[in-house]
XYZ file of C-alpha atoms in Angstrom:
484
model
C -90.635 -8.281 -5.148
C -89.367 -5.998 -2.329
C -92.730 -6.406 -0.594
C -91.567 -9.896 0.411
C -88.714 -8.450 2.633
C -90.846 -7.528 5.615
C -91.955 -11.161 5.973
C -88.383 -12.160 6.241
C -87.935 -9.570 8.989
C -90.868 -11.075 10.867
C -89.474 -14.533 10.501
C -86.161 -13.276 12.089
C -88.047 -11.609 14.898
C -90.043 -14.682 15.655
C -87.022 -16.961 15.519
C -85.111 -14.697 17.869
C -87.974 -14.560 20.226
C -88.279 -18.351 20.200
C -84.715 -18.807 20.814
C -84.567 -16.373 23.655
C -87.581 -17.960 25.332
C -86.018 -21.444 24.860
C -82.875 -20.204 26.592
C -84.706 -18.747 29.526
C -86.855 -21.913 29.996
C -83.877 -24.199 29.819
C -81.910 -22.142 32.385
C -84.954 -21.593 34.619
C -85.972 -25.343 34.822
C -82.478 -26.331 35.622
C -81.986 -23.779 38.223
C -85.450 -24.439 39.879
C -84.809 -28.125 39.842
C -81.370 -27.970 41.396
C -82.222 -25.234 43.768
C -85.225 -27.317 45.028
C -83.101 -30.262 45.545
C -80.583 -28.277 47.633
C -83.433 -26.935 49.772
C -84.486 -30.469 50.890
C -82.636 -31.800 53.904
C -82.576 -35.552 54.756
C -84.809 -36.512 57.701
C -82.562 -39.138 59.132
C -79.554 -41.386 58.381
C -81.651 -43.899 56.436
C -82.398 -41.226 53.807
C -78.736 -40.892 52.799
C -79.170 -43.409 49.948
C -82.326 -41.692 48.762
C -80.501 -38.340 48.852
C -77.755 -39.692 46.866
C -80.114 -40.875 44.187
C -81.790 -37.433 44.242
C -78.416 -35.943 43.865
C -77.616 -37.890 40.846
C -81.123 -37.039 39.380
C -80.466 -33.422 40.068
C -77.104 -33.482 38.232
C -78.695 -35.181 35.241
C -81.343 -32.551 35.167
C -78.758 -29.806 35.163
C -77.017 -31.567 32.278
C -80.216 -31.740 30.400
C -80.823 -28.014 31.157
C -77.382 -27.148 29.940
C -78.082 -28.985 26.653
C -81.321 -27.014 26.278
C -79.202 -23.792 26.699
C -76.661 -25.001 24.297
C -79.458 -25.800 21.676
C -80.921 -22.351 22.199
C -77.531 -20.605 21.754
C -77.016 -22.527 18.492
C -80.392 -21.344 17.370
C -79.534 -17.724 18.134
C -76.226 -18.277 16.125
C -78.065 -19.746 13.197
C -80.549 -16.803 13.218
C -77.586 -14.326 13.256
C -75.985 -16.143 10.265
C -79.328 -15.893 8.516
C -79.642 -12.328 9.268
C -76.328 -11.564 7.620
C -77.273 -13.530 4.598
C -80.494 -11.672 4.250
C -78.611 -8.285 4.645
C -76.270 -9.301 1.840
C -79.100 -10.280 -0.349
C -80.938 -7.072 0.399
C -77.909 -5.066 -0.581
C -77.620 -7.074 -3.852
C -81.296 -6.341 -4.636
C -80.929 -2.533 -3.983
C -77.852 -2.539 -6.319
C -79.889 -4.215 -8.953
C -82.454 -1.318 -9.010
C -79.891 0.929 -10.717
C -79.504 -1.403 -13.737
C -81.996 -2.127 -16.595
C -84.649 -4.786 -16.014
C -83.425 -6.966 -18.822
C -79.821 -6.968 -17.576
C -80.797 -7.686 -14.000
C -83.481 -10.270 -14.431
C -81.373 -13.204 -14.081
C -79.560 -11.694 -11.181
C -82.968 -10.949 -9.595
C -84.214 -14.451 -9.907
C -80.790 -15.711 -8.549
C -81.153 -13.395 -5.556
C -84.771 -14.672 -4.869
C -83.515 -18.219 -5.063
C -80.792 -17.357 -2.597
C -83.444 -15.867 -0.221
C -85.725 -18.860 -0.412
C -82.747 -21.188 0.210
C -81.581 -19.170 3.188
C -85.115 -19.259 4.737
C -85.358 -23.035 4.089
C -82.081 -23.741 5.673
C -82.951 -21.610 8.757
C -86.403 -23.273 9.135
C -84.766 -26.695 8.923
C -82.188 -25.743 11.572
C -84.932 -24.347 13.966
C -87.125 -27.350 13.528
C -84.168 -29.672 14.365
C -83.193 -27.488 17.325
C -86.862 -27.468 18.544
C -86.969 -31.317 18.437
C -83.715 -31.408 20.461
C -85.137 -29.067 23.070
C -88.293 -31.088 23.352
C -86.357 -34.175 23.918
C -84.237 -32.552 26.676
C -87.303 -31.137 28.293
C -88.912 -34.620 28.365
C -85.691 -35.711 30.106
C -86.148 -32.977 32.600
C -89.664 -34.006 33.395
C -88.358 -37.648 33.781
C -85.715 -36.535 36.235
C -88.198 -34.372 38.135
C -90.650 -37.248 38.601
C -87.756 -39.431 39.786
C -86.882 -36.915 42.359
C -90.498 -36.858 43.630
C -90.854 -40.771 43.900
C -89.662 -42.978 46.607
C -87.427 -45.463 44.929
C -88.381 -48.390 47.282
C -92.264 -48.138 47.335
C -92.913 -46.307 44.069
C -95.069 -43.735 46.197
C -94.655 -40.071 46.230
C -91.739 -38.919 48.595
C -91.621 -36.330 51.230
C -90.900 -33.499 48.771
C -94.016 -34.369 46.757
C -95.975 -34.626 49.884
C -94.856 -31.179 50.994
C -95.752 -29.728 47.710
C -99.162 -31.171 47.617
C -99.834 -30.168 51.228
C -99.037 -26.567 50.428
C -101.401 -26.666 47.359
C -104.277 -28.184 49.372
C -103.654 -25.686 52.086
C -103.809 -22.821 49.530
C -107.160 -24.122 48.262
C -108.415 -24.293 51.689
C -107.398 -20.679 52.498
C -108.749 -19.345 49.290
C -111.783 -21.398 48.595
C -112.369 -23.338 51.889
C -112.076 -26.761 50.125
C -111.623 -29.256 52.893
C -109.132 -31.967 53.042
C -107.895 -34.527 55.591
C -104.508 -36.082 56.475
C -103.868 -39.668 57.407
C -100.496 -40.754 59.026
C -99.824 -44.465 59.195
C -96.977 -46.147 61.095
C -96.156 -49.853 60.760
C -96.268 -51.542 64.242
C -93.018 -52.788 65.745
C -91.267 -52.339 62.502
C -87.694 -51.960 63.965
C -88.248 -55.308 65.912
C -89.348 -56.864 62.596
C -86.242 -55.580 60.798
C -83.944 -56.977 63.624
C -85.725 -60.291 63.474
C -86.109 -60.933 59.767
C -83.626 -58.551 58.163
C -83.784 -55.372 56.270
C -84.620 -57.003 52.945
C -87.817 -58.514 54.461
C -88.443 -55.145 55.887
C -88.172 -53.523 52.476
C -90.591 -56.038 51.070
C -93.066 -55.140 53.799
C -92.710 -51.416 52.877
C -93.335 -52.105 49.361
C -96.376 -54.200 50.136
C -97.752 -51.481 52.380
C -97.267 -48.979 49.556
C -99.381 -51.205 47.270
C -102.126 -51.550 49.837
C -102.385 -47.759 50.243
C -102.695 -47.225 46.427
C -105.559 -49.890 46.239
C -107.383 -48.685 49.358
C -107.522 -45.025 48.357
C -108.971 -43.039 45.442
C -106.926 -41.844 42.418
C -107.255 -38.197 43.546
C -105.684 -39.108 46.880
C -102.025 -38.923 47.348
C -100.320 -41.779 49.247
C -96.663 -40.999 50.313
C -93.667 -42.431 51.925
C -93.384 -40.069 54.769
C -90.139 -41.356 56.198
C -88.805 -44.773 57.362
C -91.723 -46.933 58.275
C -94.138 -44.093 58.242
C -96.624 -43.313 55.445
C -99.067 -40.379 54.825
C -102.157 -40.011 52.697
C -103.578 -36.674 51.616
C -107.300 -36.931 51.152
C -108.655 -33.981 49.106
C -112.393 -32.929 49.453
C -112.646 -35.270 52.326
C -114.268 -34.492 55.783
C -113.693 -36.321 59.048
C -116.533 -38.894 58.610
C -115.118 -40.096 55.259
C -111.545 -39.879 56.459
C -112.386 -42.219 59.361
C -113.816 -44.710 56.925
C -110.668 -44.506 54.680
C -108.421 -44.994 57.775
C -110.334 -48.053 58.964
C -110.300 -49.597 55.450
C -106.527 -49.031 55.155
C -105.970 -50.635 58.559
C -108.021 -53.676 57.710
C -106.207 -54.039 54.393
C -102.760 -53.829 55.965
C -103.676 -56.383 58.463
C -105.113 -58.721 55.922
C -102.264 -58.485 53.535
C -99.676 -61.282 53.295
C -96.064 -60.644 52.360
C -94.147 -63.397 50.702
C -90.342 -63.347 51.013
C -87.732 -66.028 50.517
C -90.468 -68.813 50.928
C -91.772 -67.237 54.098
C -95.140 -65.500 54.850
C -95.285 -62.314 56.865
C -97.982 -60.021 57.950
C -97.919 -56.655 59.862
C -100.373 -54.263 61.358
C -100.362 -50.470 61.584
C -101.387 -47.558 63.781
C -103.238 -44.488 62.114
C -103.659 -40.933 62.944
C -106.285 -38.692 61.195
C -106.825 -34.815 61.130
C -108.890 -32.453 59.097
C -107.855 -29.010 58.211
C -109.585 -26.386 60.276
C -109.741 -22.603 60.629
C -106.380 -20.932 61.471
C -104.675 -24.267 60.799
C -101.248 -24.337 58.834
C -99.354 -27.307 57.524
C -97.444 -27.856 60.765
C -100.519 -27.802 62.946
C -102.401 -30.198 60.814
C -99.412 -32.590 60.776
C -99.109 -32.260 64.550
C -102.715 -33.214 64.999
C -102.487 -36.248 62.837
C -99.275 -37.232 64.572
C -100.867 -36.766 67.975
C -103.793 -39.047 66.914
C -101.208 -41.489 65.584
C -99.336 -41.493 68.932
C -102.667 -42.098 70.676
C -103.257 -45.141 68.554
C -99.915 -46.496 69.613
C -100.601 -45.910 73.319
C -104.006 -47.649 72.883
C -102.228 -50.888 71.848
C -101.515 -50.333 68.127
C -103.440 -51.777 65.280
C -106.039 -49.180 65.576
C -106.755 -45.577 64.464
C -107.694 -42.259 66.059
C -108.676 -38.889 64.853
C -108.092 -35.494 66.231
C -111.184 -33.183 66.698
C -109.144 -30.102 67.504
C -108.953 -30.640 71.255
C -108.700 -34.423 71.800
C -108.174 -37.808 69.956
C -110.959 -40.211 69.580
C -111.144 -43.669 68.006
C -111.957 -43.595 64.362
C -114.532 -46.468 64.857
C -116.192 -44.730 67.731
C -119.890 -45.080 67.141
C -119.254 -47.207 64.094
C -121.355 -50.281 63.503
C -119.926 -53.627 64.246
C -118.671 -55.856 61.461
C -121.632 -57.580 59.670
C -124.128 -54.997 60.811
C -126.682 -53.916 58.251
C -125.327 -50.356 58.371
C -121.727 -51.328 57.123
C -119.829 -48.857 55.076
C -121.350 -48.161 51.748
C -120.433 -45.922 48.817
C -122.813 -43.269 49.940
C -120.832 -42.837 53.161
C -117.806 -41.856 51.107
C -119.312 -39.413 48.747
C -118.474 -35.732 48.839
C -120.652 -33.483 51.169
C -122.893 -30.651 50.125
C -120.335 -28.049 51.228
C -117.553 -29.768 49.343
C -119.539 -29.840 46.061
C -120.607 -26.230 46.426
C -116.924 -25.075 46.961
C -115.772 -27.291 44.073
C -118.454 -25.889 41.813
C -117.588 -22.269 42.663
C -113.964 -22.946 41.418
C -115.342 -24.537 38.258
C -117.605 -21.411 37.682
C -114.487 -19.203 38.027
C -112.833 -21.421 35.408
C -115.733 -21.033 33.127
C -115.695 -17.233 33.388
C -111.971 -16.952 32.796
C -111.394 -19.649 30.180
C -114.759 -20.343 28.752
C -114.605 -24.149 29.935
C -118.032 -25.670 29.713
C -119.700 -26.934 32.906
C -122.812 -28.907 33.413
C -124.542 -30.197 36.497
C -126.805 -33.212 36.992
C -129.355 -33.591 39.794
C -130.718 -36.974 40.870
C -133.752 -37.392 43.000
C -135.235 -40.670 44.358
C -139.027 -40.385 43.693
C -141.209 -40.213 46.843
C -138.190 -41.204 49.061
C -140.097 -40.251 52.316
C -142.840 -42.713 51.651
C -140.368 -45.314 50.619
C -138.490 -44.959 53.891
C -141.894 -45.273 55.769
C -143.041 -48.301 53.869
C -139.709 -50.346 53.856
C -137.735 -48.795 56.703
C -134.561 -46.847 56.853
C -132.171 -49.749 56.375
C -133.766 -50.829 53.086
C -133.933 -47.141 51.891
C -130.142 -46.882 52.657
C -129.393 -49.847 50.522
C -131.462 -48.297 47.819
C -129.623 -45.062 47.898
C -126.374 -46.878 47.760
C -127.476 -48.712 44.729
C -128.283 -45.408 43.079
C -124.810 -44.220 44.052
C -123.124 -47.326 42.644
C -124.690 -47.287 39.305
C -124.334 -43.533 39.017
C -120.587 -43.693 39.861
C -120.043 -46.542 37.354
C -120.945 -44.262 34.375
C -119.004 -41.135 35.483
C -115.566 -40.062 34.406
C -112.722 -39.722 36.907
C -112.880 -35.979 36.714
C -116.696 -35.917 37.419
C -117.735 -35.597 41.199
C -120.753 -37.237 42.731
C -122.128 -35.756 45.984
C -124.950 -36.580 48.271
C -127.411 -33.741 49.201
C -130.480 -34.231 51.350
C -132.221 -37.619 51.817
C -132.853 -39.078 48.323
C -130.953 -36.434 46.469
C -127.588 -36.493 44.686
C -125.653 -33.774 42.603
C -123.220 -34.554 39.735
C -120.595 -32.194 38.690
C -119.593 -32.559 34.998
C -116.646 -30.320 34.271
C -115.791 -29.647 30.560
C -119.187 -31.021 29.531
C -121.831 -29.215 27.424
C -125.496 -29.694 27.892
C -125.553 -32.264 24.957
C -122.657 -34.316 26.653
C -124.467 -34.166 29.956
C -127.577 -35.689 28.288
C -125.354 -38.617 27.131
C -124.469 -39.069 30.763
C -128.127 -39.321 31.691
C -128.599 -41.957 28.936
C -125.801 -44.002 30.267
C -127.433 -43.752 33.783
C -130.640 -45.027 32.354
C -128.824 -48.001 30.922
C -127.073 -48.740 34.269
C -130.286 -48.336 36.120
C -132.080 -50.751 33.763
C -129.281 -53.259 34.394
C -129.665 -52.789 38.113
C -133.432 -53.334 37.887
C -133.106 -56.454 35.569
C -130.680 -58.174 37.865
C -132.532 -57.528 41.168
C -134.936 -60.068 42.554
C -138.560 -59.592 41.559
C -139.764 -59.384 45.120
C -137.414 -56.568 45.958
C -139.075 -53.147 46.381
C -138.383 -50.832 43.457
C -138.101 -47.068 43.312
C -137.885 -44.349 40.561
C -135.081 -41.889 40.009
C -135.500 -38.642 38.183
C -132.794 -36.718 36.567
C -132.370 -33.004 35.807
C -129.450 -31.423 33.975
C -128.270 -27.871 33.282
C -125.234 -26.157 31.671
C -123.671 -23.181 33.149
C -124.655 -19.768 31.647
C -122.700 -16.681 31.592
C -122.663 -14.695 34.854
C -124.443 -17.517 36.658
C -123.337 -18.730 40.201
C -122.895 -22.188 41.549
C -126.083 -21.946 43.426
C -128.126 -20.791 40.448
C -126.950 -23.626 38.172
C -127.649 -26.145 40.957
C -131.191 -24.598 41.324
C -131.838 -24.888 37.595
C -130.806 -28.647 37.470
C -133.090 -29.334 40.405
C -135.991 -27.496 38.602
C -135.382 -29.430 35.354
C -136.398 -32.578 37.322
C -139.979 -31.377 37.233
C -139.798 -30.122 33.594
C -140.676 -31.970 30.483
C -136.887 -32.910 29.960
C -136.843 -34.965 33.275
C -136.035 -38.564 32.870
C -137.240 -41.272 35.162
C -136.002 -44.877 35.557
C -137.287 -47.506 38.125
C -134.577 -49.484 39.741
C -134.271 -52.465 42.148
C -131.789 -53.039 44.909
């Protein structure tokens, strides 16, 4: 009977630890949130309304944090009361040991019942308090999101931009993971506001925000940078791909029509692009993108420029004319070999630390050199793009498709075992069959071979890529003809 007492002590200890941790978390979240707000300064007079909204959100967050602290204090009080009850029960049990077993049997059972009832009561109180703390924590997360979102456009605001830029810069400094920055300014926006009114201007800003979301990837971060200026952080993106994004965004803004109070409006934008480089910090990257943006304005607006570290050049410099057979394709926007290698190295570290599975797929267009020679580079490029399209269509958002040498692709499948990677290959075969069946019979066909490998212990990124490539020539290699 007395052997059950240590478990009660353990329950008390765990309850006290939980309560203390909850108290620290509640106070820490509230202090961080409010302190972060105070550190943000308004960029101009037009941000006063936004700052007032953030102030209210911060105050609500502090109230939620205070409620978490109150719940935690109540939990500590409940545990203290429970401790006193258990202490009294323990004293009664010790007193019973001096009497005869017959005389004390009823008292023993009564004491045991009191112990069980006290434990049940404490458990009920702790569960109720835990639910209350979880509800207040959810409110805190909601207020935090509110403080990181621009209320007009629904995009991330300047605070979220600064945080994401710091994170991407840290990845660049530690792992050399590239990223690019796009700055966008609506042309003659002040004049538009003066002519049509601020409400019409607000509708234009909302519309541009929607265009940015549609014209960028889910992993990108479009932001309301300030006033009529927007920014997009492009992770894992080199200048060639960033230039394509910039031109796509510019055309989308130009083509968009804004409806407001029975009138139709359209605007254009100027864009500046820069890529992170050695010895760059956040301020230097922003300055380069801003210099490129200013160059676009000087060039007559409704255009884009990129900064190469020394000068600003048009984003469409050397680009094909509209309608040319080398128009932008999916293969032009895929991650580069250097990007996939750096990303894979990070995933290898995750595997070593947390045992998260990782698989790699390798795709090779069969006899690609002869295909180019027989049909020409333009046809071969269309074929490569068809491979990229049906491959991308079966991948998850977290997967990464990259282009290696001519006719070769690599697929990064984080969190996937070898068996799960084989299912991806099966889906690729189905997609390839569909592409083949819907192509014209006179179109040239090509074969695609697949190889997969799962990361082994103490294996490097280069080694698993080499095994996936070697698997193409093994018995497990899968081939599928496609058309384009």
